[in-house]
Coordinates of C-alpha atoms in Angstrom, one line a residue:
X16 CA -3.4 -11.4 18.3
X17 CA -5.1 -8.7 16.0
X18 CA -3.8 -9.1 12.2
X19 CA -2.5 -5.7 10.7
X20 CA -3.5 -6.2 7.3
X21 CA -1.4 -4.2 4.5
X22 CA -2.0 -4.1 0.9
X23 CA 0.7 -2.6 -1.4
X24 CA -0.6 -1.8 -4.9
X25 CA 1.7 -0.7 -7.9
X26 CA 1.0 0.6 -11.3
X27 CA 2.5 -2.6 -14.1
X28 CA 1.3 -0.8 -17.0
X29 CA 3.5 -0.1 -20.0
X30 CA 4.7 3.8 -19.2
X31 CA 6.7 1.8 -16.0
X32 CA 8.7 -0.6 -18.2
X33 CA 12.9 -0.4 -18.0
X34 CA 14.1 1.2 -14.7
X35 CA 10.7 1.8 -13.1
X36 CA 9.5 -1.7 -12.9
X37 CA 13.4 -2.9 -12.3
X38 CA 13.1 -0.5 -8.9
X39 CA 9.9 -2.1 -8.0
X40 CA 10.8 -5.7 -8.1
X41 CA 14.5 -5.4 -6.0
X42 CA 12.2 -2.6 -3.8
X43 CA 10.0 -5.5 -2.7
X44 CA 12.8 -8.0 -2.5
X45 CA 14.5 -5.1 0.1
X46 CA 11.2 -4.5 1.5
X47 CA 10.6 -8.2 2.9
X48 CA 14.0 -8.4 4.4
X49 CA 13.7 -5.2 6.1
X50 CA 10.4 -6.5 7.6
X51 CA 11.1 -9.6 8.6
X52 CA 13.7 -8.2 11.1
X53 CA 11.5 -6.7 13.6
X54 CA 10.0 -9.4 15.9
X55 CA 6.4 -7.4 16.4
X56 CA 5.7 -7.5 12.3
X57 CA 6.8 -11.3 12.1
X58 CA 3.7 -11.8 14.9
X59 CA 1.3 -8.9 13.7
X60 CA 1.9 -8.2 9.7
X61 CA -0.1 -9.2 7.1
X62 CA 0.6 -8.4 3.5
X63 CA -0.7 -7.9 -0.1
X64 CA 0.5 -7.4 -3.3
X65 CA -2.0 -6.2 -6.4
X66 CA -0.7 -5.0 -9.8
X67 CA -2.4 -3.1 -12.4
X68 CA -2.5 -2.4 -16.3
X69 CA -4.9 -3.7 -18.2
X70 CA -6.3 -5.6 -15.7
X71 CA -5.5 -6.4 -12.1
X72 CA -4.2 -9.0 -9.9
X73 CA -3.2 -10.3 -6.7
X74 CA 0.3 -11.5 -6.9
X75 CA 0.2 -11.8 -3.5
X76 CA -2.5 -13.1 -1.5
X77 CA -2.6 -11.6 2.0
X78 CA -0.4 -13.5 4.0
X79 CA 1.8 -13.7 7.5
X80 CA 4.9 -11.9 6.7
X81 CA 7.4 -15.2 7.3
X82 CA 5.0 -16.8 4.3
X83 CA 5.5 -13.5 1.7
X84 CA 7.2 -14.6 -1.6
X85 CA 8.5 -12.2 -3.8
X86 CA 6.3 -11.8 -7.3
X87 CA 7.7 -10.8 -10.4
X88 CA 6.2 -7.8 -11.9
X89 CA 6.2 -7.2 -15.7
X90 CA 5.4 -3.6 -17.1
X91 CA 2.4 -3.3 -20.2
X92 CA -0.6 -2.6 -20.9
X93 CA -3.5 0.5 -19.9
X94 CA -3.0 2.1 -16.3
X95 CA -6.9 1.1 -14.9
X96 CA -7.0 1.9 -11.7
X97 CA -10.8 1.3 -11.4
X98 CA -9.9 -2.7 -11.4
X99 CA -7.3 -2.5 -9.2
X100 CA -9.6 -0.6 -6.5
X101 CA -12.3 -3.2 -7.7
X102 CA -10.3 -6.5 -7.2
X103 CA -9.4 -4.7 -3.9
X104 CA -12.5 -4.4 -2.0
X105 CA -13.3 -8.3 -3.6
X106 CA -9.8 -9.5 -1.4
X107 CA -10.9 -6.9 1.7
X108 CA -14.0 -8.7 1.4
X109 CA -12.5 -12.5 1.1
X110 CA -9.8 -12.0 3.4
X111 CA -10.0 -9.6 6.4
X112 CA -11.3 -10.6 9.4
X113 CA -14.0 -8.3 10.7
X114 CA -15.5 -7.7 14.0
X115 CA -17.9 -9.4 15.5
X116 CA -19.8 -7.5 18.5
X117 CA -21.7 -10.8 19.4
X118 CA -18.8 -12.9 20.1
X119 CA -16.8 -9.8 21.4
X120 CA -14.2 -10.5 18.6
X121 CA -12.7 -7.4 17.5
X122 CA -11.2 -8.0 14.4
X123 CA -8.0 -7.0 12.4
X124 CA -7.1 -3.8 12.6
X125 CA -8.1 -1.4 9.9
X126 CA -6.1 -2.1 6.5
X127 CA -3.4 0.2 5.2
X128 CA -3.1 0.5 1.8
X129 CA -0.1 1.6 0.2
X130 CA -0.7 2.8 -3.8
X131 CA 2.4 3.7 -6.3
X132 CA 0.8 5.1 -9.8
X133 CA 2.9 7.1 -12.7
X134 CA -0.1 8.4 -14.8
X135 CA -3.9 8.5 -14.1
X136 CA -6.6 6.2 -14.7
X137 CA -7.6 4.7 -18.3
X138 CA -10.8 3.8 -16.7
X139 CA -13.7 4.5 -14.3
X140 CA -12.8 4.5 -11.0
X141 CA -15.0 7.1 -8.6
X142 CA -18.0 4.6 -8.1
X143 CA -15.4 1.8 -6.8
X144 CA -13.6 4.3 -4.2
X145 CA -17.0 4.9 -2.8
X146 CA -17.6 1.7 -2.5
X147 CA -14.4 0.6 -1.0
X148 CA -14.1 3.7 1.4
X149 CA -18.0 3.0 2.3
X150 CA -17.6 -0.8 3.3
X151 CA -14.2 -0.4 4.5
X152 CA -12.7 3.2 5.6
X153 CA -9.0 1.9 4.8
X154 CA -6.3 4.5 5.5
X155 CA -4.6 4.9 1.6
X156 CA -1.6 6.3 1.1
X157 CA -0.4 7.6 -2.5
X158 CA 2.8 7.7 -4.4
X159 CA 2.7 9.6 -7.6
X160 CA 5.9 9.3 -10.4
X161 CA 5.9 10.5 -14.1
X162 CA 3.0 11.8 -15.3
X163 CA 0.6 11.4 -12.3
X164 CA -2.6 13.0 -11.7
X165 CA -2.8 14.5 -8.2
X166 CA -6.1 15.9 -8.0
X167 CA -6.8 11.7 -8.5
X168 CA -4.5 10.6 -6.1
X169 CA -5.9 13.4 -3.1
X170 CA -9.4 12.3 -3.9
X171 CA -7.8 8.4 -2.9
X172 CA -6.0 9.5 -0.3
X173 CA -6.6 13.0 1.1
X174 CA -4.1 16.1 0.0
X175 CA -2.1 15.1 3.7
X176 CA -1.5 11.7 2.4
X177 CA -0.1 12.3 -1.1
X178 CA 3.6 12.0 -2.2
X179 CA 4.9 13.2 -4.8
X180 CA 8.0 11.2 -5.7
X181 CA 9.4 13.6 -8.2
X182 CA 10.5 15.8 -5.6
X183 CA 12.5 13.3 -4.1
X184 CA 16.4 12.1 -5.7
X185 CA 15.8 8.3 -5.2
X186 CA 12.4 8.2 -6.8
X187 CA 10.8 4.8 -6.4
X188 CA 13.5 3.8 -4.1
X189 CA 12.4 6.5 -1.7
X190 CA 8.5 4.9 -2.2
X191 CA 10.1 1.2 -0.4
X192 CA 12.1 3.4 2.2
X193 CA 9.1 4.8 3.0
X194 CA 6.9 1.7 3.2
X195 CA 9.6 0.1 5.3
X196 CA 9.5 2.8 7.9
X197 CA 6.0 3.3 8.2
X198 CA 4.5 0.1 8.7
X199 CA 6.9 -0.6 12.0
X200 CA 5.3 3.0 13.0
X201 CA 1.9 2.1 12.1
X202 CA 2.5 -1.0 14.2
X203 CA 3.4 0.4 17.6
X204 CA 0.9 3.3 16.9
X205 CA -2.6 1.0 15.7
X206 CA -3.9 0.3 18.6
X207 CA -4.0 3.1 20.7
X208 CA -5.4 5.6 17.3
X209 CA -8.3 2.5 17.0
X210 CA -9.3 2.7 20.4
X211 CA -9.4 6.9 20.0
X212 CA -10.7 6.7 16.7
X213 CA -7.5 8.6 15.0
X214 CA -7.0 8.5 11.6
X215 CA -3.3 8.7 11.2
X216 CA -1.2 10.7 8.4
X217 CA 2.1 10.4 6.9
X218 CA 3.4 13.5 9.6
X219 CA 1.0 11.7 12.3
X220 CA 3.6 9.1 12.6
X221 CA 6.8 10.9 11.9
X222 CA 8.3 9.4 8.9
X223 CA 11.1 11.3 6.7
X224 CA 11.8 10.3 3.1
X225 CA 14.4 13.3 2.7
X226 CA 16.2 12.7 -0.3
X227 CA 19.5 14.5 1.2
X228 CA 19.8 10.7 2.9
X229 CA 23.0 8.5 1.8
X230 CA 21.4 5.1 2.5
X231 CA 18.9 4.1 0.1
X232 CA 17.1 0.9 0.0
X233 CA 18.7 0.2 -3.9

């Protein structure tokens, strides 16, 4: 069975220390529970974790969602999210299984990537989009908090695939809700927009984050 490969990657630097980093780490803890109750994901899912300050890291290597361990994330340091788009394409490149049209071996599907920021970027990061949206096309998704920059975030992601989580009551929370409720959607959905070539947006696959919601994943 095709892998669908999903990489989540979250902003660890200083301005997300105290409640913001607290939400991330029982969001993920929530997140793997949620997922491992669908029967499709357990066969299908594939996931990722990467921080980013200072520098970046995998936490999580890409890995069947039975296998997922929680990480710990820790908040400090410079928001650079050149290096976490860098070490990116490195694991893309190390770890996703790509087509090969001799052997008739399709691949995994295309990755989603899933990317929660609070400010902009300390350091260069256009020349390493390019080259990750060149080798790879990923669809990317952005969450923006605090001080983010959205002109940076639509240049990621496209304007149709940017959320701005200050609009929303539950914040980061809502950011997990989401992620949970997507990934089942991209799922069912994968297959059918590869074979037409569809590039599918948050409204594409019907997902609501309304805030006016009681049940929250925190």
């Amino acid at each position: 069975m095709r892998r669908l490969p999903v990489y989540i990657i979250v902003d660890s630097s200083y301005s997300m220390r105290g409640k913001p980093v607290q939400y991330i780490n029982d969001g993920f803890k929530d997140l793997l529970r949620t997922l491992k109750k669908d029967p499709m994901l357990i066969e299908i899912l594939y996931l990722s974790i990467i921080e980013f300050n200072t520098e970046a890291k995998q936490v999580l290597q890409l890995s069947p969602l039975p296998k997922c361990e929680i990480p710990v994330i820790e908040a400090g340091g410079r928001s650079n999210m050149g290096e976490a788009l860098g070490l990116l394409t490195e694991k893309l490149r190390e770890e996703i299984n790509r087509p090969d049209l001799t052997a008739e071996i399709k691949g995994d599907y295309k990755p989603v990537i899933y990317l929660l920021t609070d400010g902009g970027s300390s350091d260069s990061w256009k020349k390493k989009l390019k080259e990750l949206k060149k080798e790879f096309s990923p669809r990317i998704i952005s969450f923006g908090t605090g001080n983010f920059h959205r002109d940076v975030l639509e240049e990621l992601s496209g304007p149709e695939n940017v959320v701005d989580l200050r609009e929303l009551e539950n914040g980061i929370p809502a950011f997990f809700k989401f992620v949970s409720q997507s990934i089942p959607a991209y799922s069912k959905s994968v297959g059918l927009g590869e074979q037409r070539g569809i590039e599918l947006s948050i409204n594409d696959i019907g997902i609501s984050i309304d805030n006016s919601e009681e049940e929250t994943l925190l």
